[in-house]
Amino acid sequence: MTMEQIQELTFSADTIKRLSEILEEPGWMLDLRLTAWRFFQEIPWPTGKEETWRRTPLRGFHLEAYTPFDVDAFTHVAREEDLGTVYREHLAELASSGELVMDEGQALYHRVEERWAQQGVIFTDMHTAVREHPELVQRYFARLVELGDNKFAALHYAFWRGGTFLYVPRNVEVTLPFQTLARLSKEKSAGFYHTIVVTEENASVTLLEDFFGGREGMHDGVVELFPGPNSRLRYAHVQDWDLSLWNFGTQRVRASRDAEVVHLISSWGSKLSKVWITLDLVEPGARGQLLGVYFTTDSQHVDHHTMQNHIAPACSSDLLYKGALKDESRSVYQGYIKVWPGAQKTDAYQANRNLLLDGRARADSIPGLEIEADDVRCTHGATAGQIPEEYIFYMESRGLDRTQAERLIVAGFFQEVLERVENEDVQRKLEATIADRLGVPLADLGFDPS
């Protein structure tokens, strides 16, 4: 991209029209983008006085510093071996039913096992889905996360580019996970990946999305998950952006009758990350787990805002977020359980646990409940503290030095969350990241590296 082209690409309605023209989008998508842009212009920037923002200031963030999208065309390859080393190494970590690789919002590589394609499974990038399955995309796009949900959601819908579309028809149970790699390889670029996953009645699927790169950039993503009646949907969102990137996200799940959903977010990268996650339990018998892990260093700031929204009766939700914090890093967790009138027999649990590995680190937990039904069980809890000295003493008495003891304790601290990850390959991937943060091989932490 030339300097002249970069300078032309400002965040504006004209740039939106140019993007939509390049992508050859239908009129309804351009209209949606322009409507979202109007929302963005109307919604004020957070001042830091709002309850959801006062612990996560936006000092230093300037939207005009980033390029809305990259006009250069990337080469699409037909074979995995033709991808760059960084992509092949990521793909080798997981046995999968299909892979999707993207850079700067453009698809580089795509594969789906033929047996799933023959059964009607659709796994592709969002732009291909818009072209080849327009009615299906229109049925679900922006149906959970609304255009004006928040300032960053509006910006996302105006400039979204790239993302994953996964649709599993009725009674199809996909055995191995699908995997998406989403990268930002250019400096100071803005990424806007969008994810939609739909499981129809009695279907089952797992999707792992891995986000990385983005030096001196920003990412503003949206995830919409639709587990249908009696279906099982497992979604893992692995965020390992460059430590210079600003990350924002809005993710929402709508669980139907007797559906079971597991939503995992792991926040390893970015200089600042703020993500909203909402679980809507809209029909009886729906069950949801919200899992989170984060390991922050230096001056990282990670903010998760969750909502367990119990609308229908006889539903359950279980949230467990665990984080370890080093140096001068900070985490903010704001969790809310809402039980609507008539949502009897609700069973909701929420826990946020933080391990402070440095006296300068800080963790703020703000749990909340609003209950408008009388036959419910709702509990929440939050902790933040350093490793108890008696734990260190016990392990030193077994021949370990203090550093070794602390590393093993941190690994064990995360194990409670990792054990809930049903796929062993996904679990090992998370374990490898934890070992990397601690600077030791997997085997030294008691993890199985095989």
Tab-separated table of C-alpha atoms in Angstrom:
chain	number	residue	atom	x	y	z
A	1	MET	CA	0.000	0.000	0.000
A	2	THR	CA	1.441	3.414	-0.921
A	3	MET	CA	1.571	6.301	1.536
A	4	GLU	CA	-0.956	8.150	-0.611
A	5	GLN	CA	-3.412	5.228	-0.330
A	6	ILE	CA	-2.926	5.010	3.435
A	7	GLN	CA	-3.567	8.719	3.892
A	8	GLU	CA	-6.789	8.451	1.878
A	9	LEU	CA	-8.196	5.759	4.184
A	10	THR	CA	-9.783	7.629	7.046
A	11	PHE	CA	-12.623	6.403	9.216
A	12	SER	CA	-15.491	7.915	7.234
A	13	ALA	CA	-18.611	7.049	5.262
A	14	ASP	CA	-16.641	7.396	2.015
A	15	THR	CA	-14.121	4.804	3.202
A	16	ILE	CA	-16.975	2.463	4.133
A	17	LYS	CA	-18.398	2.753	0.623
A	18	ARG	CA	-14.982	2.058	-0.837
A	19	LEU	CA	-14.534	-1.040	1.327
A	20	SER	CA	-17.966	-2.370	0.403
A	21	GLU	CA	-17.231	-1.792	-3.300
A	22	ILE	CA	-13.894	-3.641	-3.086
A	23	LEU	CA	-15.654	-6.571	-1.403
A	24	GLU	CA	-18.485	-6.489	-3.986
A	25	GLU	CA	-21.079	-6.610	-1.230
A	26	PRO	CA	-24.855	-6.618	-1.683
A	27	GLY	CA	-26.767	-3.436	-0.988
A	28	TRP	CA	-28.131	-4.621	2.353
A	29	MET	CA	-24.627	-4.986	3.781
A	30	LEU	CA	-23.601	-1.499	2.689
A	31	ASP	CA	-26.798	-0.108	4.249
A	32	LEU	CA	-25.977	-1.955	7.485
A	33	ARG	CA	-22.460	-0.523	7.521
A	34	LEU	CA	-23.649	3.037	6.990
A	35	THR	CA	-26.331	2.684	9.671
A	36	ALA	CA	-23.673	1.432	12.083
A	37	TRP	CA	-21.474	4.405	11.195
A	38	ARG	CA	-24.316	6.757	12.132
A	39	PHE	CA	-24.632	4.957	15.463
A	40	PHE	CA	-20.884	5.333	15.988
A	41	GLN	CA	-21.063	9.061	15.364
A	42	GLU	CA	-24.005	9.457	17.753
A	43	ILE	CA	-22.618	7.400	20.643
A	44	PRO	CA	-20.161	9.477	22.700
A	45	TRP	CA	-16.686	8.261	23.489
A	46	PRO	CA	-16.326	6.898	27.028
A	47	THR	CA	-15.155	9.598	29.414
A	48	GLY	CA	-13.952	7.260	32.157
A	49	LYS	CA	-16.765	8.356	34.465
A	50	GLU	CA	-19.095	5.562	33.338
A	51	GLU	CA	-19.220	2.557	35.682
A	52	THR	CA	-18.154	0.192	32.914
A	53	TRP	CA	-15.187	2.385	31.964
A	54	ARG	CA	-13.900	4.116	35.085
A	55	ARG	CA	-11.369	1.344	35.818
A	56	THR	CA	-10.292	1.053	32.162
A	57	PRO	CA	-9.251	4.443	30.808
A	58	LEU	CA	-8.688	4.972	27.094
A	59	ARG	CA	-5.806	7.374	27.570
A	60	GLY	CA	-3.447	7.058	24.632
A	61	PHE	CA	-5.959	5.491	22.250
A	62	HIS	CA	-6.454	7.525	19.067
A	63	LEU	CA	-8.587	5.976	16.340
A	64	GLU	CA	-7.145	8.172	13.615
A	65	ALA	CA	-3.718	6.560	14.168
A	66	TYR	CA	-4.869	3.326	12.510
A	67	THR	CA	-5.553	2.225	8.942
A	68	PRO	CA	-9.221	1.119	8.510
A	69	PHE	CA	-8.365	-1.697	6.104
A	70	ASP	CA	-5.588	-2.908	3.841
A	71	VAL	CA	-6.118	-2.503	0.089
A	72	ASP	CA	-3.314	-4.910	-0.852
A	73	ALA	CA	-4.467	-8.328	-2.005
A	74	PHE	CA	-3.004	-11.375	-0.265
A	75	THR	CA	-2.334	-14.599	-2.170
A	76	HIS	CA	-4.761	-17.444	-1.493
A	77	VAL	CA	-3.106	-20.865	-1.370
A	78	ALA	CA	-4.667	-24.253	-2.024
A	79	ARG	CA	-2.370	-26.346	0.157
A	80	GLU	CA	-1.437	-26.022	3.829
A	81	GLU	CA	2.242	-26.625	3.041
A	82	ASP	CA	2.233	-23.439	0.938
A	83	LEU	CA	1.385	-21.308	3.970
A	84	GLY	CA	4.041	-19.433	5.927
A	85	THR	CA	5.798	-21.147	8.828
A	86	VAL	CA	3.933	-19.160	11.477
A	87	TYR	CA	0.600	-20.505	10.203
A	88	ARG	CA	1.756	-24.096	9.789
A	89	GLU	CA	3.076	-24.165	13.344
A	90	HIS	CA	-0.280	-23.017	14.703
A	91	LEU	CA	-2.237	-25.516	12.619
A	92	ALA	CA	0.004	-28.383	13.718
A	93	GLU	CA	-1.148	-27.899	17.318
A	94	LEU	CA	-4.676	-29.163	16.642
A	95	ALA	CA	-6.247	-32.122	14.825
A	96	SER	CA	-9.236	-30.572	13.103
A	97	SER	CA	-12.194	-31.044	10.766
A	98	GLY	CA	-11.217	-27.945	8.843
A	99	GLU	CA	-9.037	-24.861	8.921
A	100	LEU	CA	-9.461	-21.221	7.966
A	101	VAL	CA	-6.449	-18.887	7.829
A	102	MET	CA	-6.835	-15.116	7.473
A	103	ASP	CA	-4.554	-12.097	7.460
A	104	GLU	CA	-5.780	-8.503	7.575
A	105	GLY	CA	-9.311	-9.823	7.092
A	106	GLN	CA	-8.492	-11.737	3.900
A	107	ALA	CA	-8.725	-15.522	3.559
A	108	LEU	CA	-5.378	-17.147	2.752
A	109	TYR	CA	-6.295	-20.810	3.111
A	110	HIS	CA	-9.447	-22.829	3.687
A	111	ARG	CA	-10.177	-26.538	4.096
A	112	VAL	CA	-13.216	-28.552	5.172
A	113	GLU	CA	-13.314	-32.329	5.409
A	114	GLU	CA	-15.481	-33.614	2.579
A	115	ARG	CA	-17.702	-35.738	4.814
A	116	TRP	CA	-18.873	-32.646	6.709
A	117	ALA	CA	-19.404	-30.607	3.555
A	118	GLN	CA	-21.545	-33.417	2.147
A	119	GLN	CA	-23.725	-33.266	5.282
A	120	GLY	CA	-24.355	-29.548	4.793
A	121	VAL	CA	-21.782	-28.094	7.182
A	122	ILE	CA	-20.641	-24.635	6.094
A	123	PHE	CA	-17.257	-23.460	7.350
A	124	THR	CA	-15.852	-20.490	5.489
A	125	ASP	CA	-14.783	-16.867	5.803
A	126	MET	CA	-17.521	-14.290	6.308
A	127	HIS	CA	-17.156	-12.620	2.900
A	128	THR	CA	-17.542	-15.910	1.058
A	129	ALA	CA	-20.578	-16.656	3.229
A	130	VAL	CA	-22.142	-13.306	2.299
A	131	ARG	CA	-21.694	-14.077	-1.406
A	132	GLU	CA	-22.627	-17.781	-1.421
A	133	HIS	CA	-25.141	-18.016	1.444
A	134	PRO	CA	-26.725	-14.541	1.637
A	135	GLU	CA	-30.077	-15.606	3.118
A	136	LEU	CA	-28.397	-17.612	5.858
A	137	VAL	CA	-26.028	-14.787	6.747
A	138	GLN	CA	-28.839	-12.229	6.823
A	139	ARG	CA	-30.750	-14.449	9.233
A	140	TYR	CA	-27.956	-14.275	11.822
A	141	PHE	CA	-25.648	-11.316	11.109
A	142	ALA	CA	-25.996	-8.593	13.776
A	143	ARG	CA	-28.947	-10.413	15.374
A	144	LEU	CA	-27.305	-10.838	18.785
A	145	VAL	CA	-24.860	-7.953	19.022
A	146	GLU	CA	-26.836	-4.947	17.833
A	147	LEU	CA	-25.343	-2.192	15.692
A	148	GLY	CA	-25.584	0.337	18.512
A	149	ASP	CA	-24.776	-2.019	21.391
A	150	ASN	CA	-21.784	0.132	22.315
A	151	LYS	CA	-19.359	2.556	20.667
A	152	PHE	CA	-16.972	-0.174	19.586
A	153	ALA	CA	-19.675	-2.508	18.316
A	154	ALA	CA	-20.922	0.285	16.058
A	155	LEU	CA	-17.388	0.890	14.773
A	156	HIS	CA	-17.000	-2.839	14.144
A	157	TYR	CA	-20.136	-3.126	12.042
A	158	ALA	CA	-19.159	-0.104	9.980
A	159	PHE	CA	-15.710	-1.479	9.090
A	160	TRP	CA	-15.833	-5.234	9.704
A	161	ARG	CA	-13.608	-7.288	7.455
A	162	GLY	CA	-12.931	-11.010	7.648
A	163	GLY	CA	-14.140	-13.561	10.124
A	164	THR	CA	-15.589	-17.029	10.470
A	165	PHE	CA	-18.980	-18.401	9.456
A	166	LEU	CA	-19.758	-21.888	10.790
A	167	TYR	CA	-23.152	-23.529	10.262
A	168	VAL	CA	-23.984	-27.088	11.358
A	169	PRO	CA	-27.316	-28.540	10.172
A	170	ARG	CA	-29.761	-30.513	12.245
A	171	ASN	CA	-28.569	-33.868	13.679
A	172	VAL	CA	-24.968	-33.427	12.463
A	173	GLU	CA	-22.366	-34.077	15.151
A	174	VAL	CA	-18.901	-32.923	14.078
A	175	THR	CA	-16.245	-34.916	15.915
A	176	LEU	CA	-13.023	-32.884	15.610
A	177	PRO	CA	-12.888	-29.102	16.089
A	178	PHE	CA	-12.754	-26.489	13.361
A	179	GLN	CA	-9.870	-24.040	13.654
A	180	THR	CA	-9.499	-20.407	12.611
A	181	LEU	CA	-6.245	-18.451	12.567
A	182	ALA	CA	-6.798	-14.690	12.350
A	183	ARG	CA	-3.731	-12.507	12.049
A	184	LEU	CA	-2.897	-8.839	11.605
A	185	SER	CA	0.529	-8.709	9.952
A	186	LYS	CA	0.758	-4.998	9.129
A	187	GLU	CA	1.783	-2.346	11.634
A	188	LYS	CA	-0.829	0.138	12.833
A	189	SER	CA	-3.666	-1.642	11.082
A	190	ALA	CA	-7.192	-1.958	12.436
A	191	GLY	CA	-8.762	-5.409	12.496
A	192	PHE	CA	-12.498	-6.082	12.614
A	193	TYR	CA	-13.015	-9.853	12.567
A	194	HIS	CA	-16.599	-11.131	12.861
A	195	THR	CA	-17.614	-14.637	13.953
A	196	ILE	CA	-20.971	-16.415	13.594
A	197	VAL	CA	-21.553	-20.005	14.732
A	198	VAL	CA	-24.929	-21.729	14.319
A	199	THR	CA	-25.792	-25.231	15.517
A	200	GLU	CA	-29.243	-26.439	14.509
A	201	GLU	CA	-31.301	-28.889	16.587
A	202	ASN	CA	-29.342	-31.925	17.907
A	203	ALA	CA	-26.122	-30.723	16.239
A	204	SER	CA	-22.699	-30.555	17.846
A	205	VAL	CA	-19.488	-28.672	17.021
A	206	THR	CA	-16.323	-27.132	18.478
A	207	LEU	CA	-14.599	-24.023	17.106
A	208	LEU	CA	-11.179	-22.735	18.172
A	209	GLU	CA	-10.234	-19.225	17.038
A	210	ASP	CA	-6.673	-18.003	17.453
A	211	PHE	CA	-5.957	-14.262	17.109
A	212	PHE	CA	-2.368	-12.965	16.902
A	213	GLY	CA	-0.099	-10.278	15.443
A	214	GLY	CA	-1.184	-6.648	15.278
A	215	ARG	CA	1.948	-4.709	16.155
A	216	GLU	CA	1.022	-1.127	17.152
A	217	GLY	CA	-2.506	-1.847	15.931
A	218	MET	CA	-6.059	-2.259	17.173
A	219	HIS	CA	-8.700	-4.957	16.948
A	220	ASP	CA	-12.434	-4.551	17.413
A	221	GLY	CA	-14.235	-7.883	17.055
A	222	VAL	CA	-17.729	-9.329	17.390
A	223	VAL	CA	-18.732	-12.947	18.096
A	224	GLU	CA	-22.321	-14.232	17.768
A	225	LEU	CA	-23.124	-17.812	18.819
A	226	PHE	CA	-26.472	-19.535	18.189
A	227	PRO	CA	-26.717	-22.981	19.845
A	228	GLY	CA	-30.069	-24.420	18.704
A	229	PRO	CA	-32.404	-26.776	20.585
A	230	ASN	CA	-30.657	-29.734	22.219
A	231	SER	CA	-27.379	-28.881	20.497
A	232	ARG	CA	-23.837	-28.686	21.881
A	233	LEU	CA	-21.577	-25.794	20.977
A	234	ARG	CA	-18.053	-25.370	22.338
A	235	TYR	CA	-16.233	-22.164	21.460
A	236	ALA	CA	-12.653	-21.196	22.409
A	237	HIS	CA	-11.405	-17.657	21.759
A	238	VAL	CA	-7.618	-17.476	22.149
A	239	GLN	CA	-6.408	-13.870	22.152
A	240	ASP	CA	-2.624	-13.604	21.836
A	241	TRP	CA	-2.271	-10.203	20.201
A	242	ASP	CA	0.982	-8.257	20.204
A	243	LEU	CA	1.531	-6.442	23.506
A	244	SER	CA	1.284	-3.089	21.701
A	245	LEU	CA	-2.276	-3.676	20.385
A	246	TRP	CA	-5.547	-2.236	21.722
A	247	ASN	CA	-8.230	-4.956	21.817
A	248	PHE	CA	-11.992	-4.489	22.056
A	249	GLY	CA	-14.699	-7.095	21.645
A	250	THR	CA	-18.379	-7.831	22.065
A	251	GLN	CA	-19.453	-11.469	22.256
A	252	ARG	CA	-22.949	-12.837	22.777
A	253	VAL	CA	-24.499	-16.306	23.025
A	254	ARG	CA	-28.189	-17.155	22.595
A	255	ALA	CA	-28.913	-20.626	24.013
A	256	SER	CA	-32.158	-22.325	22.958
A	257	ARG	CA	-34.140	-25.123	24.623
A	258	ASP	CA	-31.915	-27.809	26.200
A	259	ALA	CA	-28.853	-26.446	24.425
A	260	GLU	CA	-25.446	-26.811	26.028
A	261	VAL	CA	-22.744	-24.228	25.346
A	262	VAL	CA	-19.197	-23.808	26.616
A	263	HIS	CA	-17.604	-20.423	25.932
A	264	LEU	CA	-13.903	-19.989	26.738
A	265	ILE	CA	-11.902	-16.814	26.382
A	266	SER	CA	-8.159	-16.766	27.029
A	267	SER	CA	-6.581	-13.322	27.161
A	268	TRP	CA	-2.824	-13.455	26.845
A	269	GLY	CA	-1.899	-10.517	24.619
A	270	SER	CA	-2.662	-6.817	23.921
A	271	LYS	CA	-1.648	-3.740	25.890
A	272	LEU	CA	-5.292	-3.138	26.816
A	273	SER	CA	-8.218	-5.469	26.271
A	274	LYS	CA	-11.861	-4.821	27.038
A	275	VAL	CA	-14.410	-7.470	26.119
A	276	TRP	CA	-18.127	-7.788	26.829
A	277	ILE	CA	-19.460	-11.369	27.022
A	278	THR	CA	-23.199	-12.069	27.362
A	279	LEU	CA	-24.927	-15.431	27.764
A	280	ASP	CA	-28.681	-15.320	27.039
A	281	LEU	CA	-30.586	-18.399	28.241
A	282	VAL	CA	-33.819	-17.875	26.343
A	283	GLU	CA	-35.610	-21.255	26.511
A	284	PRO	CA	-36.090	-23.853	29.281
A	285	GLY	CA	-33.327	-26.349	29.906
A	286	ALA	CA	-30.503	-24.292	28.369
A	287	ARG	CA	-27.105	-24.681	30.045
A	288	GLY	CA	-24.012	-22.551	29.692
A	289	GLN	CA	-20.453	-22.421	30.964
A	290	LEU	CA	-18.404	-19.243	30.705
A	291	LEU	CA	-14.701	-19.888	31.228
A	292	GLY	CA	-11.859	-17.403	31.226
A	293	VAL	CA	-8.102	-17.464	31.740
A	294	TYR	CA	-5.617	-14.599	31.588
A	295	PHE	CA	-1.948	-14.169	32.450
A	296	THR	CA	-0.810	-10.553	32.343
A	297	THR	CA	2.687	-9.082	32.521
A	298	ASP	CA	4.421	-5.694	32.319
A	299	SER	CA	1.712	-2.991	32.268
A	300	GLN	CA	-1.013	-4.996	30.517
A	301	HIS	CA	-4.632	-4.135	31.323
A	302	VAL	CA	-7.351	-6.774	30.809
A	303	ASP	CA	-11.047	-6.029	31.403
A	304	HIS	CA	-13.822	-8.635	31.110
A	305	HIS	CA	-17.468	-7.655	31.503
A	306	THR	CA	-19.828	-10.641	31.680
A	307	MET	CA	-23.601	-11.057	31.849
A	308	GLN	CA	-25.419	-14.308	32.679
A	309	ASN	CA	-28.879	-13.431	31.461
A	310	HIS	CA	-31.496	-15.911	32.730
A	311	ILE	CA	-34.658	-15.214	30.746
A	312	ALA	CA	-36.304	-18.664	30.714
A	313	PRO	CA	-36.991	-21.050	33.630
A	314	ALA	CA	-35.017	-24.196	34.480
A	315	CYS	CA	-31.713	-22.973	33.042
A	316	SER	CA	-28.215	-23.097	34.512
A	317	SER	CA	-25.064	-21.057	34.067
A	318	ASP	CA	-21.624	-21.535	35.573
A	319	LEU	CA	-18.870	-18.941	35.226
A	320	LEU	CA	-15.239	-19.399	36.264
A	321	TYR	CA	-12.601	-16.790	35.352
A	322	LYS	CA	-9.049	-17.177	36.651
A	323	GLY	CA	-6.086	-14.876	36.163
A	324	ALA	CA	-2.445	-14.550	37.195
A	325	LEU	CA	-0.893	-11.092	37.225
A	326	LYS	CA	2.777	-10.082	37.201
A	327	ASP	CA	4.712	-6.806	37.284
A	328	GLU	CA	2.449	-3.726	37.097
A	329	SER	CA	-0.368	-5.384	35.165
A	330	ARG	CA	-4.014	-5.023	36.085
A	331	SER	CA	-7.219	-6.963	35.582
A	332	VAL	CA	-10.796	-5.774	35.895
A	333	TYR	CA	-13.691	-8.190	36.108
A	334	GLN	CA	-17.311	-6.998	36.197
A	335	GLY	CA	-19.793	-9.864	36.316
A	336	TYR	CA	-23.551	-9.696	36.477
A	337	ILE	CA	-26.225	-12.349	36.947
A	338	LYS	CA	-29.709	-11.243	35.907
A	339	VAL	CA	-32.737	-13.450	36.650
A	340	TRP	CA	-35.888	-12.268	34.935
A	341	PRO	CA	-39.443	-12.626	36.281
A	342	GLY	CA	-40.696	-16.112	35.584
A	343	ALA	CA	-37.206	-17.621	35.326
A	344	GLN	CA	-37.873	-20.043	38.182
A	345	LYS	CA	-35.552	-22.976	38.910
A	346	THR	CA	-32.564	-20.875	37.813
A	347	ASP	CA	-29.172	-22.196	38.916
A	348	ALA	CA	-26.399	-19.643	38.419
A	349	TYR	CA	-22.844	-19.518	39.736
A	350	GLN	CA	-20.089	-16.973	39.198
A	351	ALA	CA	-16.476	-16.958	40.425
A	352	ASN	CA	-13.472	-14.787	39.636
A	353	ARG	CA	-10.125	-15.832	41.155
A	354	ASN	CA	-6.918	-13.808	40.825
A	355	LEU	CA	-3.366	-14.708	41.772
A	356	LEU	CA	-1.083	-11.705	42.288
A	357	LEU	CA	2.522	-12.677	41.533
A	358	ASP	CA	3.906	-9.207	42.208
A	359	GLY	CA	3.080	-6.621	44.847
A	360	ARG	CA	2.569	-4.014	42.134
A	361	ALA	CA	-0.102	-6.022	40.261
A	362	ARG	CA	-3.773	-5.269	40.853
A	363	ALA	CA	-7.048	-7.106	40.338
A	364	ASP	CA	-10.512	-5.562	40.699
A	365	SER	CA	-13.567	-7.850	40.844
A	366	ILE	CA	-17.083	-6.445	40.878
A	367	PRO	CA	-19.732	-9.193	40.916
A	368	GLY	CA	-23.436	-8.355	40.879
A	369	LEU	CA	-26.858	-9.975	41.125
A	370	GLU	CA	-30.357	-8.886	40.110
A	371	ILE	CA	-33.019	-11.474	40.906
A	372	GLU	CA	-36.698	-11.073	40.021
A	373	ALA	CA	-37.797	-14.671	40.704
A	374	ASP	CA	-38.134	-16.449	44.046
A	375	ASP	CA	-37.268	-20.104	43.315
A	376	VAL	CA	-33.618	-19.745	42.306
A	377	ARG	CA	-30.095	-20.577	43.422
A	378	CYS	CA	-27.563	-17.856	42.623
A	379	THR	CA	-24.091	-17.488	44.145
A	380	HIS	CA	-21.006	-15.492	43.317
A	381	GLY	CA	-17.538	-14.963	44.691
A	382	ALA	CA	-14.293	-13.170	43.978
A	383	THR	CA	-10.767	-13.419	45.406
A	384	ALA	CA	-7.425	-11.732	44.804
A	385	GLY	CA	-4.236	-12.499	46.683
A	386	GLN	CA	-0.649	-13.614	46.591
A	387	ILE	CA	0.596	-17.184	46.924
A	388	PRO	CA	0.358	-18.175	50.615
A	389	GLU	CA	3.799	-18.605	52.164
A	390	GLU	CA	2.828	-21.984	53.634
A	391	TYR	CA	2.348	-23.312	50.101
A	392	ILE	CA	5.876	-22.198	49.192
A	393	PHE	CA	7.301	-23.649	52.411
A	394	TYR	CA	5.643	-27.010	51.800
A	395	MET	CA	7.063	-27.324	48.290
A	396	GLU	CA	10.507	-26.139	49.376
A	397	SER	CA	10.460	-28.887	51.985
A	398	ARG	CA	10.038	-31.314	49.092
A	399	GLY	CA	13.270	-30.140	47.461
A	400	LEU	CA	12.046	-27.371	45.137
A	401	ASP	CA	13.441	-23.855	45.162
A	402	ARG	CA	11.102	-20.889	45.485
A	403	THR	CA	10.933	-20.156	41.754
A	404	GLN	CA	10.080	-23.755	40.907
A	405	ALA	CA	7.445	-23.822	43.647
A	406	GLU	CA	5.770	-20.642	42.395
A	407	ARG	CA	5.663	-21.923	38.826
A	408	LEU	CA	4.012	-25.190	39.836
A	409	ILE	CA	1.472	-23.379	41.995
A	410	VAL	CA	0.527	-21.064	39.105
A	411	ALA	CA	0.127	-24.031	36.762
A	412	GLY	CA	-2.076	-25.781	39.302
A	413	PHE	CA	-4.102	-22.600	39.801
A	414	PHE	CA	-5.188	-22.641	36.143
A	415	GLN	CA	-5.827	-26.383	36.056
A	416	GLU	CA	-9.386	-26.028	37.379
A	417	VAL	CA	-10.366	-24.122	34.239
A	418	LEU	CA	-8.310	-26.202	31.825
A	419	GLU	CA	-9.900	-29.430	33.043
A	420	ARG	CA	-13.258	-28.131	31.827
A	421	VAL	CA	-11.926	-27.802	28.277
A	422	GLU	CA	-13.170	-31.022	26.722
A	423	ASN	CA	-10.798	-31.132	23.756
A	424	GLU	CA	-7.310	-32.331	24.708
A	425	ASP	CA	-5.576	-30.468	21.871
A	426	VAL	CA	-7.167	-27.175	22.928
A	427	GLN	CA	-6.216	-27.883	26.535
A	428	ARG	CA	-2.590	-28.563	25.572
A	429	LYS	CA	-2.487	-25.341	23.548
A	430	LEU	CA	-3.538	-23.347	26.620
A	431	GLU	CA	-1.086	-25.243	28.811
A	432	ALA	CA	1.736	-24.442	26.370
A	433	THR	CA	0.913	-20.726	26.576
A	434	ILE	CA	0.971	-20.814	30.378
A	435	ALA	CA	4.335	-22.616	30.313
A	436	ASP	CA	5.643	-20.000	27.871
A	437	ARG	CA	4.535	-17.182	30.186
A	438	LEU	CA	6.384	-18.894	33.032
A	439	GLY	CA	9.433	-19.498	30.865
A	440	VAL	CA	9.621	-23.272	31.365
A	441	PRO	CA	8.948	-26.414	29.298
A	442	LEU	CA	5.522	-28.035	29.579
A	443	ALA	CA	6.908	-31.128	31.267
A	444	ASP	CA	8.441	-29.058	34.098
A	445	LEU	CA	4.931	-27.975	35.124
A	446	GLY	CA	3.513	-31.467	35.207
A	447	PHE	CA	1.665	-30.960	31.921
A	448	ASP	CA	1.752	-33.747	29.365
A	449	PRO	CA	3.586	-32.348	26.294
A	450	SER	CA	2.576	-35.274	24.043
